[in-house]
């Protein structure tokens, strides 16, 4: 399921490079069912630019 969201990088982090690990908070524009430990991909312009695992669901 594709859902648009806004990713907020941690304070002091301007860019994430390949191989970097970062924790970030993403606010989705539409509700979607999800749970901890679900894998997801971050896509931009039709390309996968990142991947991750849900560590916490904030309602």
N, CA, C and O atoms as a CHARMM CRD file, in Angstrom:
* protein
*
  236
    1    1 UNK  N      0.84500  -1.17900   0.00000 PROA 1      0.00000
    2    1 UNK  CA     0.00000   0.00000   0.00000 PROA 1      0.00000
    3    1 UNK  C      0.88400   1.23500   0.00000 PROA 1      0.00000
    4    1 UNK  O      1.78200   1.35700   0.83300 PROA 1      0.00000
    5    2 UNK  N      0.63900   2.14100  -0.91900 PROA 2      0.00000
    6    2 UNK  CA     1.40900   3.38200  -0.99300 PROA 2      0.00000
    7    2 UNK  C      0.68500   4.48000  -0.23300 PROA 2      0.00000
    8    2 UNK  O     -0.49400   4.73800  -0.47500 PROA 2      0.00000
    9    3 UNK  N      1.39600   5.13000   0.68900 PROA 3      0.00000
   10    3 UNK  CA     0.84600   6.23900   1.45700 PROA 3      0.00000
   11    3 UNK  C      1.90500   7.32400   1.54000 PROA 3      0.00000
   12    3 UNK  O      3.06100   7.04800   1.85900 PROA 3      0.00000
   13    4 UNK  N      1.51500   8.54800   1.25400 PROA 4      0.00000
   14    4 UNK  CA     2.43200   9.67900   1.34800 PROA 4      0.00000
   15    4 UNK  C      2.58700  10.08100   2.80400 PROA 4      0.00000
   16    4 UNK  O      1.63400  10.01000   3.58000 PROA 4      0.00000
   17    5 UNK  N      3.79100  10.50200   3.17300 PROA 5      0.00000
   18    5 UNK  CA     4.04300  10.94500   4.52600 PROA 5      0.00000
   19    5 UNK  C      5.15600  11.96700   4.57200 PROA 5      0.00000
   20    5 UNK  O      5.85200  12.18900   3.58100 PROA 5      0.00000
   21    6 UNK  N      5.32200  12.58800   5.72500 PROA 6      0.00000
   22    6 UNK  CA     6.37300  13.57100   5.94700 PROA 6      0.00000
   23    6 UNK  C      7.34400  12.98100   6.95900 PROA 6      0.00000
   24    6 UNK  O      6.96600  12.66800   8.08800 PROA 6      0.00000
   25    7 UNK  N      8.60500  12.83200   6.54300 PROA 7      0.00000
   26    7 UNK  CA     9.63800  12.27400   7.42100 PROA 7      0.00000
   27    7 UNK  C     10.38300  13.41100   8.10400 PROA 7      0.00000
   28    7 UNK  O     10.80200  14.36800   7.45200 PROA 7      0.00000
   29    8 UNK  N     10.54700  13.30600   9.41000 PROA 8      0.00000
   30    8 UNK  CA    11.26000  14.30700  10.19600 PROA 8      0.00000
   31    8 UNK  C     12.58500  13.71400  10.65900 PROA 8      0.00000
   32    8 UNK  O     12.60600  12.79300  11.47500 PROA 8      0.00000
   33    9 UNK  N     13.69300  14.24400  10.13400 PROA 9      0.00000
   34    9 UNK  CA    15.01100  13.77800  10.55300 PROA 9      0.00000
   35    9 UNK  C     15.29500  14.26200  11.96900 PROA 9      0.00000
   36    9 UNK  O     14.75400  15.28300  12.39300 PROA 9      0.00000
   37   10 UNK  N     16.14100  13.53900  12.70600 PROA 10     0.00000
   38   10 UNK  CA    16.49400  13.98100  14.05800 PROA 10     0.00000
   39   10 UNK  C     17.20500  15.33200  14.02400 PROA 10     0.00000
   40   10 UNK  O     17.80900  15.69700  13.01500 PROA 10     0.00000
   41   11 UNK  N     17.13000  16.05900  15.11300 PROA 11     0.00000
   42   11 UNK  CA    17.78500  17.36000  15.21600 PROA 11     0.00000
   43   11 UNK  C     19.28400  17.22200  14.95500 PROA 11     0.00000
   44   11 UNK  O     19.93800  16.33600  15.50500 PROA 11     0.00000
   45   12 UNK  N     19.81400  18.09200  14.12500 PROA 12     0.00000
   46   12 UNK  CA    21.24200  18.07000  13.81100 PROA 12     0.00000
   47   12 UNK  C     21.60200  17.19200  12.62600 PROA 12     0.00000
   48   12 UNK  O     22.75700  17.17900  12.20000 PROA 12     0.00000
   49   13 UNK  N     20.63400  16.45300  12.08100 PROA 13     0.00000
   50   13 UNK  CA    20.88300  15.58900  10.92100 PROA 13     0.00000
   51   13 UNK  C     20.27100  16.25700   9.69500 PROA 13     0.00000
   52   13 UNK  O     19.06100  16.47400   9.63900 PROA 13     0.00000
   53   14 UNK  N     21.11400  16.58300   8.71100 PROA 14     0.00000
   54   14 UNK  CA    20.62400  17.24200   7.49900 PROA 14     0.00000
   55   14 UNK  C     20.42800  16.26300   6.35000 PROA 14     0.00000
   56   14 UNK  O     19.57400  16.47300   5.48900 PROA 14     0.00000
   57   15 UNK  N     21.22900  15.17900   6.33800 PROA 15     0.00000
   58   15 UNK  CA    21.19500  14.25100   5.21700 PROA 15     0.00000
   59   15 UNK  C     21.59300  12.86300   5.70600 PROA 15     0.00000
   60   15 UNK  O     22.39300  12.72700   6.63100 PROA 15     0.00000
   61   16 UNK  N     21.02900  11.84100   5.07900 PROA 16     0.00000
   62   16 UNK  CA    21.38000  10.45800   5.38800 PROA 16     0.00000
   63   16 UNK  C     21.96400   9.84400   4.12400 PROA 16     0.00000
   64   16 UNK  O     21.35600   9.92000   3.05600 PROA 16     0.00000
   65   17 UNK  N     23.12900   9.24200   4.24000 PROA 17     0.00000
   66   17 UNK  CA    23.83300   8.66400   3.09700 PROA 17     0.00000
   67   17 UNK  C     23.68100   7.14500   3.10300 PROA 17     0.00000
   68   17 UNK  O     23.37300   6.55800   4.14100 PROA 17     0.00000
   69   18 UNK  N     23.89500   6.49800   1.94300 PROA 18     0.00000
   70   18 UNK  CA    23.82600   5.03000   1.89200 PROA 18     0.00000
   71   18 UNK  C     24.71900   4.39600   2.95700 PROA 18     0.00000
   72   18 UNK  O     25.88000   4.77200   3.11900 PROA 18     0.00000
   73   19 UNK  N     24.16000   3.43600   3.67000 PROA 19     0.00000
   74   19 UNK  CA    24.89200   2.75900   4.73800 PROA 19     0.00000
   75   19 UNK  C     24.64800   3.36000   6.11000 PROA 19     0.00000
   76   19 UNK  O     24.94800   2.72600   7.12100 PROA 19     0.00000
   77   20 UNK  N     24.10600   4.58000   6.16300 PROA 20     0.00000
   78   20 UNK  CA    23.80100   5.21400   7.44400 PROA 20     0.00000
   79   20 UNK  C     22.54800   4.59100   8.05000 PROA 20     0.00000
   80   20 UNK  O     21.67100   4.10200   7.33800 PROA 20     0.00000
   81   21 UNK  N     22.48400   4.61800   9.36300 PROA 21     0.00000
   82   21 UNK  CA    21.28600   4.20700  10.09000 PROA 21     0.00000
   83   21 UNK  C     20.75800   5.41700  10.83800 PROA 21     0.00000
   84   21 UNK  O     21.53300   6.17600  11.42100 PROA 21     0.00000
   85   22 UNK  N     19.45700   5.60100  10.82600 PROA 22     0.00000
   86   22 UNK  CA    18.86300   6.75100  11.49300 PROA 22     0.00000
   87   22 UNK  C     17.46100   6.37900  11.97600 PROA 22     0.00000
   88   22 UNK  O     16.75700   5.59500  11.33700 PROA 22     0.00000
   89   23 UNK  N     17.07100   6.95100  13.10600 PROA 23     0.00000
   90   23 UNK  CA    15.69500   6.81300  13.58400 PROA 23     0.00000
   91   23 UNK  C     14.97200   8.09200  13.21600 PROA 23     0.00000
   92   23 UNK  O     15.48000   9.18800  13.45000 PROA 23     0.00000
   93   24 UNK  N     13.79000   7.95600  12.64000 PROA 24     0.00000
   94   24 UNK  CA    13.02800   9.14500  12.28200 PROA 24     0.00000
   95   24 UNK  C     11.55500   8.91200  12.50400 PROA 24     0.00000
   96   24 UNK  O     11.08700   7.77800  12.60700 PROA 24     0.00000
   97   25 UNK  N     10.83500  10.01700  12.57700 PROA 25     0.00000
   98   25 UNK  CA     9.39100   9.96600  12.77200 PROA 25     0.00000
   99   25 UNK  C      8.73000  10.35300  11.46000 PROA 25     0.00000
  100   25 UNK  O      9.12000  11.33400  10.82700 PROA 25     0.00000
  101   26 UNK  N      7.72500   9.57800  11.05000 PROA 26     0.00000
  102   26 UNK  CA     7.01700   9.83600   9.80100 PROA 26     0.00000
  103   26 UNK  C      5.54300  10.03900  10.11000 PROA 26     0.00000
  104   26 UNK  O      4.91500   9.20000  10.75600 PROA 26     0.00000
  105   27 UNK  N      4.99100  11.16000   9.64400 PROA 27     0.00000
  106   27 UNK  CA     3.56300  11.42000   9.79300 PROA 27     0.00000
  107   27 UNK  C      2.89900  11.14700   8.45200 PROA 27     0.00000
  108   27 UNK  O      3.19400  11.80900   7.45600 PROA 27     0.00000
  109   28 UNK  N      2.00200  10.16800   8.43300 PROA 28     0.00000
  110   28 UNK  CA     1.31200   9.79000   7.19900 PROA 28     0.00000
  111   28 UNK  C      0.11600  10.70500   6.96300 PROA 28     0.00000
  112   28 UNK  O     -0.50500  11.17700   7.91500 PROA 28     0.00000
  113   29 UNK  N     -0.21100  10.95700   5.67600 PROA 29     0.00000
  114   29 UNK  CA    -1.34000  11.84400   5.37900 PROA 29     0.00000
  115   29 UNK  C     -2.67300  11.11100   5.42600 PROA 29     0.00000
  116   29 UNK  O     -3.73000  11.74200   5.43100 PROA 29     0.00000
  117   30 UNK  N     -2.62900   9.79100   5.46100 PROA 30     0.00000
  118   30 UNK  CA    -3.85300   8.98800   5.53700 PROA 30     0.00000
  119   30 UNK  C     -3.61800   7.84300   6.51300 PROA 30     0.00000
  120   30 UNK  O     -2.50400   7.32600   6.59600 PROA 30     0.00000
  121   31 UNK  N     -4.64900   7.43800   7.25500 PROA 31     0.00000
  122   31 UNK  CA    -4.47500   6.32100   8.18400 PROA 31     0.00000
  123   31 UNK  C     -4.21800   5.01400   7.43700 PROA 31     0.00000
  124   31 UNK  O     -4.74900   4.78700   6.35000 PROA 31     0.00000
  125   32 UNK  N     -3.40000   4.17400   8.03500 PROA 32     0.00000
  126   32 UNK  CA    -3.09100   2.86400   7.45600 PROA 32     0.00000
  127   32 UNK  C     -2.83300   1.89600   8.61000 PROA 32     0.00000
  128   32 UNK  O     -2.28100   2.28500   9.63900 PROA 32     0.00000
  129   33 UNK  N     -3.22700   0.65200   8.43900 PROA 33     0.00000
  130   33 UNK  CA    -2.98400  -0.35900   9.46900 PROA 33     0.00000
  131   33 UNK  C     -1.50200  -0.71300   9.46500 PROA 33     0.00000
  132   33 UNK  O     -0.93900  -1.03400   8.41800 PROA 33     0.00000
  133   34 UNK  N     -0.87200  -0.65400  10.63300 PROA 34     0.00000
  134   34 UNK  CA     0.52800  -1.06300  10.75000 PROA 34     0.00000
  135   34 UNK  C      0.79600  -1.49800  12.18000 PROA 34     0.00000
  136   34 UNK  O      0.02600  -1.19900  13.09200 PROA 34     0.00000
  137   35 UNK  N      1.87600  -2.19200  12.35400 PROA 35     0.00000
  138   35 UNK  CA     2.26300  -2.65200  13.68200 PROA 35     0.00000
  139   35 UNK  C      3.77700  -2.68600  13.76300 PROA 35     0.00000
  140   35 UNK  O      4.47300  -2.56900  12.75500 PROA 35     0.00000
  141   36 UNK  N      4.27300  -2.84800  14.97900 PROA 36     0.00000
  142   36 UNK  CA     5.71700  -2.90000  15.19200 PROA 36     0.00000
  143   36 UNK  C      6.34100  -4.04100  14.39700 PROA 36     0.00000
  144   36 UNK  O      5.71900  -5.07700  14.16500 PROA 36     0.00000
  145   37 UNK  N      7.58300  -3.82000  13.99000 PROA 37     0.00000
  146   37 UNK  CA     8.42800  -4.79200  13.29500 PROA 37     0.00000
  147   37 UNK  C      8.02200  -5.03700  11.84400 PROA 37     0.00000
  148   37 UNK  O      8.54000  -5.95800  11.21100 PROA 37     0.00000
  149   38 UNK  N      7.09700  -4.22700  11.29900 PROA 38     0.00000
  150   38 UNK  CA     6.73800  -4.33100   9.88300 PROA 38     0.00000
  151   38 UNK  C      7.78200  -3.57100   9.06800 PROA 38     0.00000
  152   38 UNK  O      8.16300  -2.45600   9.42400 PROA 38     0.00000
  153   39 UNK  N      8.24000  -4.17500   7.98200 PROA 39     0.00000
  154   39 UNK  CA     9.22000  -3.52400   7.10700 PROA 39     0.00000
  155   39 UNK  C      8.51100  -2.60200   6.12200 PROA 39     0.00000
  156   39 UNK  O      7.37500  -2.85700   5.72400 PROA 39     0.00000
  157   40 UNK  N      9.19800  -1.52500   5.73400 PROA 40     0.00000
  158   40 UNK  CA     8.63700  -0.58600   4.76600 PROA 40     0.00000
  159   40 UNK  C      9.74900  -0.03500   3.88000 PROA 40     0.00000
  160   40 UNK  O     10.93200  -0.13000   4.20800 PROA 40     0.00000
  161   41 UNK  N      9.34600   0.54000   2.75200 PROA 41     0.00000
  162   41 UNK  CA    10.28400   1.17900   1.82300 PROA 41     0.00000
  163   41 UNK  C      9.92500   2.65100   1.70300 PROA 41     0.00000
  164   41 UNK  O      8.75300   3.02100   1.77000 PROA 41     0.00000
  165   42 UNK  N     10.93300   3.48100   1.52600 PROA 42     0.00000
  166   42 UNK  CA    10.73600   4.90200   1.26100 PROA 42     0.00000
  167   42 UNK  C     11.06700   5.11800  -0.20500 PROA 42     0.00000
  168   42 UNK  O     12.16600   4.80700  -0.66200 PROA 42     0.00000
  169   43 UNK  N     10.08800   5.66000  -0.93900 PROA 43     0.00000
  170   43 UNK  CA    10.26700   5.84600  -2.38200 PROA 43     0.00000
  171   43 UNK  C     10.13000   7.32000  -2.72800 PROA 43     0.00000
  172   43 UNK  O      9.34100   8.05100  -2.12900 PROA 43     0.00000
  173   44 UNK  N     10.91800   7.73400  -3.70800 PROA 44     0.00000
  174   44 UNK  CA    10.86000   9.10800  -4.20100 PROA 44     0.00000
  175   44 UNK  C     11.09200   9.07600  -5.70300 PROA 44     0.00000
  176   44 UNK  O     12.08600   8.51900  -6.17100 PROA 44     0.00000
  177   45 UNK  N     10.18700   9.66500  -6.44700 PROA 45     0.00000
  178   45 UNK  CA    10.33100   9.69700  -7.89600 PROA 45     0.00000
  179   45 UNK  C     10.36100   8.32700  -8.53200 PROA 45     0.00000
  180   45 UNK  O     11.03700   8.12800  -9.54100 PROA 45     0.00000
  181   46 UNK  N      9.62900   7.36300  -7.95000 PROA 46     0.00000
  182   46 UNK  CA     9.57700   6.02000  -8.51500 PROA 46     0.00000
  183   46 UNK  C     10.74700   5.13300  -8.15100 PROA 46     0.00000
  184   46 UNK  O     10.81900   3.99200  -8.60900 PROA 46     0.00000
  185   47 UNK  N     11.66800   5.62900  -7.33500 PROA 47     0.00000
  186   47 UNK  CA    12.83500   4.83500  -6.91900 PROA 47     0.00000
  187   47 UNK  C     12.82700   4.63100  -5.40700 PROA 47     0.00000
  188   47 UNK  O     12.40700   5.50500  -4.64900 PROA 47     0.00000
  189   48 UNK  N     13.29800   3.46900  -4.98900 PROA 48     0.00000
  190   48 UNK  CA    13.44000   3.21200  -3.56000 PROA 48     0.00000
  191   48 UNK  C     14.70200   3.91200  -3.07600 PROA 48     0.00000
  192   48 UNK  O     15.79600   3.64800  -3.57400 PROA 48     0.00000
  193   49 UNK  N     14.54600   4.80800  -2.10100 PROA 49     0.00000
  194   49 UNK  CA    15.68200   5.56400  -1.57200 PROA 49     0.00000
  195   49 UNK  C     15.99000   5.19600  -0.12300 PROA 49     0.00000
  196   49 UNK  O     16.95900   5.69000   0.45300 PROA 49     0.00000
  197   50 UNK  N     15.16900   4.33200   0.46200 PROA 50     0.00000
  198   50 UNK  CA    15.40900   3.91600   1.83100 PROA 50     0.00000
  199   50 UNK  C     14.49700   2.76900   2.20700 PROA 50     0.00000
  200   50 UNK  O     13.52000   2.47200   1.52000 PROA 50     0.00000
  201   51 UNK  N     14.83500   2.13600   3.30500 PROA 51     0.00000
  202   51 UNK  CA    14.02900   1.03600   3.82900 PROA 51     0.00000
  203   51 UNK  C     14.14700   1.05800   5.34200 PROA 51     0.00000
  204   51 UNK  O     15.11800   1.57200   5.89700 PROA 51     0.00000
  205   52 UNK  N     13.15000   0.49800   5.99600 PROA 52     0.00000
  206   52 UNK  CA    13.19900   0.51200   7.44200 PROA 52     0.00000
  207   52 UNK  C     12.25400  -0.47900   8.07200 PROA 52     0.00000
  208   52 UNK  O     11.60300  -1.27900   7.40000 PROA 52     0.00000
  209   53 UNK  N     12.19900  -0.39700   9.39500 PROA 53     0.00000
  210   53 UNK  CA    11.34800  -1.25600  10.20700 PROA 53     0.00000
  211   53 UNK  C     10.61100  -0.36200  11.20100 PROA 53     0.00000
  212   53 UNK  O     11.22200   0.50300  11.82800 PROA 53     0.00000
  213   54 UNK  N      9.31100  -0.56600  11.34600 PROA 54     0.00000
  214   54 UNK  CA     8.51800   0.19300  12.31300 PROA 54     0.00000
  215   54 UNK  C      8.93900  -0.23600  13.71500 PROA 54     0.00000
  216   54 UNK  O      8.89100  -1.42100  14.04300 PROA 54     0.00000
  217   55 UNK  N      9.35500   0.73300  14.54900 PROA 55     0.00000
  218   55 UNK  CA     9.75000   0.41800  15.92000 PROA 55     0.00000
  219   55 UNK  C      8.70400   0.85500  16.93700 PROA 55     0.00000
  220   55 UNK  O      8.66500   0.35400  18.06100 PROA 55     0.00000
  221   56 UNK  N      7.84800   1.80500  16.52500 PROA 56     0.00000
  222   56 UNK  CA     6.80400   2.28900  17.42600 PROA 56     0.00000
  223   56 UNK  C      5.69500   2.90800  16.58800 PROA 56     0.00000
  224   56 UNK  O      5.96300   3.58600  15.59500 PROA 56     0.00000
  225   57 UNK  N      4.45000   2.67500  16.98900 PROA 57     0.00000
  226   57 UNK  CA     3.30700   3.29300  16.31900 PROA 57     0.00000
  227   57 UNK  C      2.75600   4.35900  17.26000 PROA 57     0.00000
  228   57 UNK  O      2.36600   4.05900  18.38800 PROA 57     0.00000
  229   58 UNK  N      2.72700   5.60900  16.78800 PROA 58     0.00000
  230   58 UNK  CA     2.22000   6.73000  17.57800 PROA 58     0.00000
  231   58 UNK  C      0.88500   7.14100  16.97700 PROA 58     0.00000
  232   58 UNK  O      0.80300   7.45000  15.78800 PROA 58     0.00000
  233   59 UNK  N     -0.15300   7.14300  17.79000 PROA 59     0.00000
  234   59 UNK  CA    -1.48000   7.49900  17.25600 PROA 59     0.00000
  235   59 UNK  C     -1.80800   8.94300  17.53300 PROA 59     0.00000
  236   59 UNK  O     -2.88100   9.41500  17.15700 PROA 59     0.00000
